[in-house]
Coordinates of C-alpha atoms in Angstrom, one line a residue:
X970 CA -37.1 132.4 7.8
X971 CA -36.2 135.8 6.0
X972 CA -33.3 137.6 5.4
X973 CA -34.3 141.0 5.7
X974 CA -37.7 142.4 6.9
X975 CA -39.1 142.0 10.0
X976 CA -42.9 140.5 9.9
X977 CA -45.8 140.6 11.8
X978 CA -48.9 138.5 12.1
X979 CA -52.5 139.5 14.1
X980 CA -55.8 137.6 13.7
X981 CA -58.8 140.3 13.8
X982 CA -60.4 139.8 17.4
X983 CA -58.5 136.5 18.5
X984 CA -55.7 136.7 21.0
X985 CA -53.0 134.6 20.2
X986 CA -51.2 132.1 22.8
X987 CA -47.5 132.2 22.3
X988 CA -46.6 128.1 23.4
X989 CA -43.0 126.9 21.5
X990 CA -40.4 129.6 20.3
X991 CA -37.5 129.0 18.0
X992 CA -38.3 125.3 18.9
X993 CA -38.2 125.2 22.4
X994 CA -41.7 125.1 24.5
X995 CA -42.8 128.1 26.3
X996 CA -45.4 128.6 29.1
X997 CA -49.0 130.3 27.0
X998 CA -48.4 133.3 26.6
X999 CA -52.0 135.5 25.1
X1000 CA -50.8 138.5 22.5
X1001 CA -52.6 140.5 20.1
X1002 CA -49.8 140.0 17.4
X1003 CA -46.3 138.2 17.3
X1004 CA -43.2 139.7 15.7
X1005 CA -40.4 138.0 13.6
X1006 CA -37.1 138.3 12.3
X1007 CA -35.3 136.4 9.9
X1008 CA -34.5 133.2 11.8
X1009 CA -37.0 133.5 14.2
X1010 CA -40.1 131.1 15.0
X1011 CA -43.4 131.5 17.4
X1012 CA -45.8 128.3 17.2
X1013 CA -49.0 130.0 18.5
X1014 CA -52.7 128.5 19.6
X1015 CA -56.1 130.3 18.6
X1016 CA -59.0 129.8 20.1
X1017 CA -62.3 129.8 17.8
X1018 CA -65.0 131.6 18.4
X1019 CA -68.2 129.5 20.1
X1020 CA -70.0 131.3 17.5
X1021 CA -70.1 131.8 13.5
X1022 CA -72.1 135.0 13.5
X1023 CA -69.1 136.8 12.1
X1024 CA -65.9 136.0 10.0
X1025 CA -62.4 138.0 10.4
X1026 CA -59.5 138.5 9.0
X1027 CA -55.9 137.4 9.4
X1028 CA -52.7 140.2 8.7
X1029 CA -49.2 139.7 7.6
X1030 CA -47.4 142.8 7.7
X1031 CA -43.7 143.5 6.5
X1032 CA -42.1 145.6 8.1
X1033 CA -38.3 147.0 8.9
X1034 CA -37.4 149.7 12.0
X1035 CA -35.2 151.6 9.8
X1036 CA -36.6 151.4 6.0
X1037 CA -38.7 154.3 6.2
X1038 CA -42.2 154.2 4.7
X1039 CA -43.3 154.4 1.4
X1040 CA -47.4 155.1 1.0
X1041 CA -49.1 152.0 -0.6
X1042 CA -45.4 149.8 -0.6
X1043 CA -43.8 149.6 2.4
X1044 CA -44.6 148.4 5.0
X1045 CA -46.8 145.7 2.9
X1046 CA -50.0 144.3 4.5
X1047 CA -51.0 141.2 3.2
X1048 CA -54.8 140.0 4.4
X1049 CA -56.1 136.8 4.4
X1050 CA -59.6 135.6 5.4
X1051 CA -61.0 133.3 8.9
X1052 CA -64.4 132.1 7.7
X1053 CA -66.7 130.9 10.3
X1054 CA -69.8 130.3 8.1
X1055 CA -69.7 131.4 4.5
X1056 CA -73.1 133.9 4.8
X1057 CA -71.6 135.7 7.7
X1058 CA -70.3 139.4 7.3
X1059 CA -66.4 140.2 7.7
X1060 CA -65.8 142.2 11.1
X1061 CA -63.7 145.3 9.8
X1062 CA -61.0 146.7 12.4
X1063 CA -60.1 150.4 12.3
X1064 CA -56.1 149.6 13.2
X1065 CA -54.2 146.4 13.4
X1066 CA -51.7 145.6 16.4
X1067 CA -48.3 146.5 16.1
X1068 CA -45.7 145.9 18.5
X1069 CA -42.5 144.6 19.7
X1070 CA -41.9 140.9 20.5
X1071 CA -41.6 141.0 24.4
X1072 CA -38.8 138.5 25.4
X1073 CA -38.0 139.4 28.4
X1074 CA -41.7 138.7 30.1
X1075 CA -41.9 135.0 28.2
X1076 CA -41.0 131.6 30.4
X1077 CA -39.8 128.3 29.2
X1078 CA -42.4 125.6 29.7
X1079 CA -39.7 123.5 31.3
X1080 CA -38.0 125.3 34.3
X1081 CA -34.0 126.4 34.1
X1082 CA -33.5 129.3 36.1
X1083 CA -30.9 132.0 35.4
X1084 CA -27.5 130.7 34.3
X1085 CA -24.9 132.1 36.1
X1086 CA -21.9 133.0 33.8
X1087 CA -18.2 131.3 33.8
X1088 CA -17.4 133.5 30.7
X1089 CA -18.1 136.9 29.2
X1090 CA -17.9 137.9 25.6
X1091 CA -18.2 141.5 24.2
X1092 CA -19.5 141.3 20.5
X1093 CA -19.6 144.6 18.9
X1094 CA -21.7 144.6 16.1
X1095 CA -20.5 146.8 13.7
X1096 CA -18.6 147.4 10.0
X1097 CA -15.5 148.4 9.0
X1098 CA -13.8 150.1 6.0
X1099 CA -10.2 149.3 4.4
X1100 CA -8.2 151.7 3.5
X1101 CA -9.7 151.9 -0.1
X1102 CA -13.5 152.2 1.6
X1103 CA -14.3 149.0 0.8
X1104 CA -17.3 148.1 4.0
X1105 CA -17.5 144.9 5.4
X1106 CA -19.7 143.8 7.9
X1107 CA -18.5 142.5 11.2
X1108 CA -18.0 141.4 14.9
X1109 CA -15.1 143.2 16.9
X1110 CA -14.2 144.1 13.3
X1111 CA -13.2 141.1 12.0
X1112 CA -14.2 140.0 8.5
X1113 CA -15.0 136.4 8.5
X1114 CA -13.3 134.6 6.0
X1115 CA -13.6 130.5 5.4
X1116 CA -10.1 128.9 6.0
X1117 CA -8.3 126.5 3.7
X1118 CA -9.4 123.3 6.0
X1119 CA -12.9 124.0 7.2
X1120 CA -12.9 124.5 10.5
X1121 CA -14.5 121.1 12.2
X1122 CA -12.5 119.4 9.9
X1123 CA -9.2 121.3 11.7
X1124 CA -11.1 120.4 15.1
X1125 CA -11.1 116.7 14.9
X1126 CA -7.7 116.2 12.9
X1127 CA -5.2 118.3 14.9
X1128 CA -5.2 116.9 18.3
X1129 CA -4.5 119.2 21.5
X1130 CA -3.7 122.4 18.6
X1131 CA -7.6 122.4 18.6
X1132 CA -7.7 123.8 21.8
X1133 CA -6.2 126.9 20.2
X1134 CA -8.4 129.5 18.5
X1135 CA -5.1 130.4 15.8
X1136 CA -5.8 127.1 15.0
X1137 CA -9.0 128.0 12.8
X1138 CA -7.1 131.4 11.6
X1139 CA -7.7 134.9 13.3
X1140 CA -9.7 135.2 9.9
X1141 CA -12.9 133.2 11.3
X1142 CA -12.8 135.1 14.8
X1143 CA -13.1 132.0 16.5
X1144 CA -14.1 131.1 20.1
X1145 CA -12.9 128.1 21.7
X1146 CA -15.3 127.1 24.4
X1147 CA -15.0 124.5 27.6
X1148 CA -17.6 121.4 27.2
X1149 CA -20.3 122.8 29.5
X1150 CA -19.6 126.3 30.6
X1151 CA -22.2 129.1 30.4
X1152 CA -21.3 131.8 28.1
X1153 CA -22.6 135.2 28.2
X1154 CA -22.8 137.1 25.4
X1155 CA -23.1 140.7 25.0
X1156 CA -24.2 141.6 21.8
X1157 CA -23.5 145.6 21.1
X1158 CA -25.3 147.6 18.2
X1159 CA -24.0 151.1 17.9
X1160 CA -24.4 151.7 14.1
X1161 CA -28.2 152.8 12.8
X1162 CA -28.4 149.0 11.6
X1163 CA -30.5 146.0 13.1
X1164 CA -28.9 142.5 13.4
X1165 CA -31.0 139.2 13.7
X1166 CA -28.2 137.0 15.4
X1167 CA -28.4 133.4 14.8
X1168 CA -26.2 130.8 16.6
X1169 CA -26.1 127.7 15.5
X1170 CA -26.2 124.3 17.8
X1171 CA -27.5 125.9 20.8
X1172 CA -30.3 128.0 22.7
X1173 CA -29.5 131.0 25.0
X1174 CA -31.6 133.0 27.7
X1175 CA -32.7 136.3 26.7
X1176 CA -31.0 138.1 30.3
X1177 CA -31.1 142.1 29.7
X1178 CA -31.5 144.3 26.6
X1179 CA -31.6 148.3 26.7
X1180 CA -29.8 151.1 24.7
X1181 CA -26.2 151.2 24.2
X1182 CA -25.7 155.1 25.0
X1183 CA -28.4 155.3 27.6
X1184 CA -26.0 156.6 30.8
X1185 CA -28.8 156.4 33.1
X1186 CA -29.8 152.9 33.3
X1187 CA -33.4 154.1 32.2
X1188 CA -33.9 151.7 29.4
X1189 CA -32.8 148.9 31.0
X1190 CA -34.5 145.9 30.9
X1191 CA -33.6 142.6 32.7
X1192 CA -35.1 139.0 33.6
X1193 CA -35.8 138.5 37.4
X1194 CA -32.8 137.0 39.4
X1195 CA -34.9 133.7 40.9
X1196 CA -37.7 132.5 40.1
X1197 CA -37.9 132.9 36.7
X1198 CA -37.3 130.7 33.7
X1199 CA -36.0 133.1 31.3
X1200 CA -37.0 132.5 27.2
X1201 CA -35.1 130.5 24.9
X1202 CA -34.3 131.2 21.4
X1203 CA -31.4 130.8 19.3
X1204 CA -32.1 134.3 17.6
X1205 CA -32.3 137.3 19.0
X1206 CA -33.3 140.7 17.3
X1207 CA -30.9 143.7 18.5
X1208 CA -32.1 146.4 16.9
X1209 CA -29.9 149.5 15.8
X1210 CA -28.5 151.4 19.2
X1211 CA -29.2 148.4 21.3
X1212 CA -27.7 146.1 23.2
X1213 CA -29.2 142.5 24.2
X1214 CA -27.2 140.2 27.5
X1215 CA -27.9 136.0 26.2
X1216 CA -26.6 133.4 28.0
X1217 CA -26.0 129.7 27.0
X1218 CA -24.6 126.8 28.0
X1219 CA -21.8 125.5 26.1
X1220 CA -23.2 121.4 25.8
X1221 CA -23.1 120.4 22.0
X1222 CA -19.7 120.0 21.0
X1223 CA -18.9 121.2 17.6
X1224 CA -18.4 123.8 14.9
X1225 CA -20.5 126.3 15.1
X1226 CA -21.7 129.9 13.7
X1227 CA -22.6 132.8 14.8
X1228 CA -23.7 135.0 12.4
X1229 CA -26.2 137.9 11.4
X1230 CA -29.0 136.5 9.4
X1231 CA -29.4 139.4 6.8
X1232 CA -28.0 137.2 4.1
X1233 CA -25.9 140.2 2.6
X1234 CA -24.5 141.0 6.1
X1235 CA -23.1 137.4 6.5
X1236 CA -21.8 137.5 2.9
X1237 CA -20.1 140.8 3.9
X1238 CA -18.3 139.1 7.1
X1239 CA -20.7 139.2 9.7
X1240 CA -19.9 135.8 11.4
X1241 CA -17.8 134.6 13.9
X1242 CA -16.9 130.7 15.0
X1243 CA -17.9 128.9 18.1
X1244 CA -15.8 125.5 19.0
X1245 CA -17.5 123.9 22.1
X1246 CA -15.6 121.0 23.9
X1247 CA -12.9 120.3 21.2
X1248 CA -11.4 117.3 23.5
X1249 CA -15.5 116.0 23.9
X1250 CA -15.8 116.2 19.8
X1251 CA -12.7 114.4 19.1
X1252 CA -14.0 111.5 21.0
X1253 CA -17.5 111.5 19.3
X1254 CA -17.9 112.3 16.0
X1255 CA -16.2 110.5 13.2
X1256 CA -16.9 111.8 9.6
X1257 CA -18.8 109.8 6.8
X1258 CA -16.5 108.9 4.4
X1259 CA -19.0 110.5 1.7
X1260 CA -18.4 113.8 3.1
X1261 CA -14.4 113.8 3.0
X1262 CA -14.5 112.1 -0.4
X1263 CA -17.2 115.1 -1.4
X1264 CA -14.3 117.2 -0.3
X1265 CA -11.4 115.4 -2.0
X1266 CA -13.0 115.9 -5.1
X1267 CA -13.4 119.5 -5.6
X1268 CA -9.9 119.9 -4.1
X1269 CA -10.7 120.8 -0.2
X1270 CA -8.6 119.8 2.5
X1271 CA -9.8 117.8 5.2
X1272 CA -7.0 117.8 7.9
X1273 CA -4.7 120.1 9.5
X1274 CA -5.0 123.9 10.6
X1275 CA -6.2 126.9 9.0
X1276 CA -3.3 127.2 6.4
X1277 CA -3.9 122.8 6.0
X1278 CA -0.6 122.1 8.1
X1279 CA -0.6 119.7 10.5
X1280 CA 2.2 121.8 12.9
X1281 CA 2.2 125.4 14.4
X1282 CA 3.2 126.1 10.5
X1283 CA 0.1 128.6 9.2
X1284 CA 1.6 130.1 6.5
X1285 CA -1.0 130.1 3.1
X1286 CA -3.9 131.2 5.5
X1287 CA -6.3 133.4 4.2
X1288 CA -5.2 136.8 5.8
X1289 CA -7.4 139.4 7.7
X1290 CA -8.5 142.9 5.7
X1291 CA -7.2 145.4 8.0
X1292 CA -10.1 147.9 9.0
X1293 CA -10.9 150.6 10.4
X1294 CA -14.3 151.7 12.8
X1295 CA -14.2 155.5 11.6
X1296 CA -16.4 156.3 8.4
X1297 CA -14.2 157.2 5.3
X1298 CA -14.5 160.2 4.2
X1299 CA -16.9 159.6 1.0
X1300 CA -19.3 158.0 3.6
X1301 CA -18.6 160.6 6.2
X1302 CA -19.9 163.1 3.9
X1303 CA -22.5 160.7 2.5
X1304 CA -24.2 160.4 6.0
X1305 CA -23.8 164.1 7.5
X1306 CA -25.4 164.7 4.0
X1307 CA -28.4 162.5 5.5
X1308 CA -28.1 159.6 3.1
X1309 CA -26.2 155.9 4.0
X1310 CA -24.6 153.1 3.9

């Protein structure tokens, strides 16, 4: 649960069986060593030893794929020790496992094969730069920016409008989604950053992942058609030059986010809004009282649009930054000069 390293732990001569991930059972699966980003979860079994001639040892490592290494700091091992009898002698490893968390090769305990997809959405993961080089963080380079109403407050308040993503302001890069449907998303990487990307509410299907300038099709990875249960998570590491195909099926209405879950990223814009089954919420889900009072008192409205109107009205919205993909010039020069952002 993290916000910016990636971590790794291995027990010395003891396989670990991969059984629940970001809360949702899996079939075992044995590994030398499970990876994690921030937001990420593996329950795991180990089985003991039928004998206590020997003790081991356990390894946390922390680790990025683009910090680059500094002798004796980074990446930092951590060790801790498995003690089978207290006289026994520790069996030393020469290397500990390293390795990417394998997705793609990982089934759900319960089967649900391959959704097929009644919607497509291209998420380009990426920053932008205003006009005075001022970087933000974002998806299809919008900035997210909290509206005046929050935004399942504007949901359940403003009747058919909340069918309407302008409803939540362009500033929240909102999705409105139909109770139900499958949703793909692509999820693009092209800058020399990683992105854990959390969504709230739901699970997806890890479908594809390979590189996003790869013209050959050579690193392309994908889940098997039928029979095959594909892995569910509700994060999903896409590491710099990547790209990563999820699917999910739109059946919790509500507000929710989609965000990076490096904490500066979403505090630099990197989130975007998902509204599942507007029509469904407004039926359900009533507010505690406690909540809108909590919001009465430190002056936050609780009804209307973006802007607070209850009408097509959205003026006093919070407005978008206007950016741009190219580098500025300062960090043009900053990264042909080998240095970044």
């Amino acid at each position: 649960m993290m916000s910016l390293p990636l971590w790794e732990f291995a027990i010395d001569d003891h396989e670990l069986y991969i059984v629940e991930v970001d809360g949702v059972l899996t079939k075992p699966k044995a590994v030398n060593v499970v990876r994690m980003a921030p937001a990420q979860r593996v329950s795991v079994l180990v089985r003991a030893k039928n004998t206590v001639a020997k003790n081991y040892q356990y390894h946390i490592t922390v680790l990025d794929e683009y910090v680059p290494p500094i002798p004796g700091v980074y990446p930092a091992q951590f060790d801790g020790a498995v003690v089978y009898h207290p006289d026994a002698p520790v069996d030393i490893v020469q290397s500990i496992p390293s390795e990417r968390f394998d997705e793609l090769s990982i089934e759900t305990l319960e089967y649900e094969p391959v959704l097929v997809a009644d919607q497509s959405m291209f998420l380009n993961l990426t920053y932008g730069f205003t006009e005075e080089e001022i970087p933000f963080e974002t998806i299809n380079l919008i900035a997210y920016q909290d509206s005046l109403v929050p935004s399942l407050f504007s949901a359940l308040t403003t009747g058919e409008r909340a069918i309407n993503p302008i409803t939540y302001g362009p500033q929240t890069n909102t999705r409105v989604l139909k109770y139900n449907e499958v949703v793909e998303m692509l999820f693009w990487s092209p800058t020399e950053l990683p992105h854990p990307m959390h969504l709230h509410g739901h699970v997806f299907q890890i479908i594809e992942r390979g590189l996003v300038n790869d013209t050959t099709g050579a690193s392309r990875q994908r889940v098997p058609d039928t029979g095959f249960s594909p892995l569910q998570r509700d994060t999903v590491h896409v590491t710099q030059g990547e790209y990563v195909i999820a699917r999910f099926r739109a059946n919790n209405p509500g507000v929710w986010n989609l965000h990076c879950h490096f904490s500066w990223h979403i505090g630099l814009g990197f989130n975007m809004l998902m509204v599942v089954g507007p029509r469904e919420l407004q039926r359900t889900m009533r507010l505690p009282p406690a909540v809108i009072e909590q919001c009465r008192i430190q002056g936050i409205a609780t009804h209307g649009n973006a802007a607070g109107h209850n009408s097509f009205n959205y003026m006093g919205a919070p407005d978008l930054p206007f950016l741009e993909a190219a580098l500025p010039e300062a960090a043009a020069k900053l990264a042909a000069a080998g240095g970044s952002i």
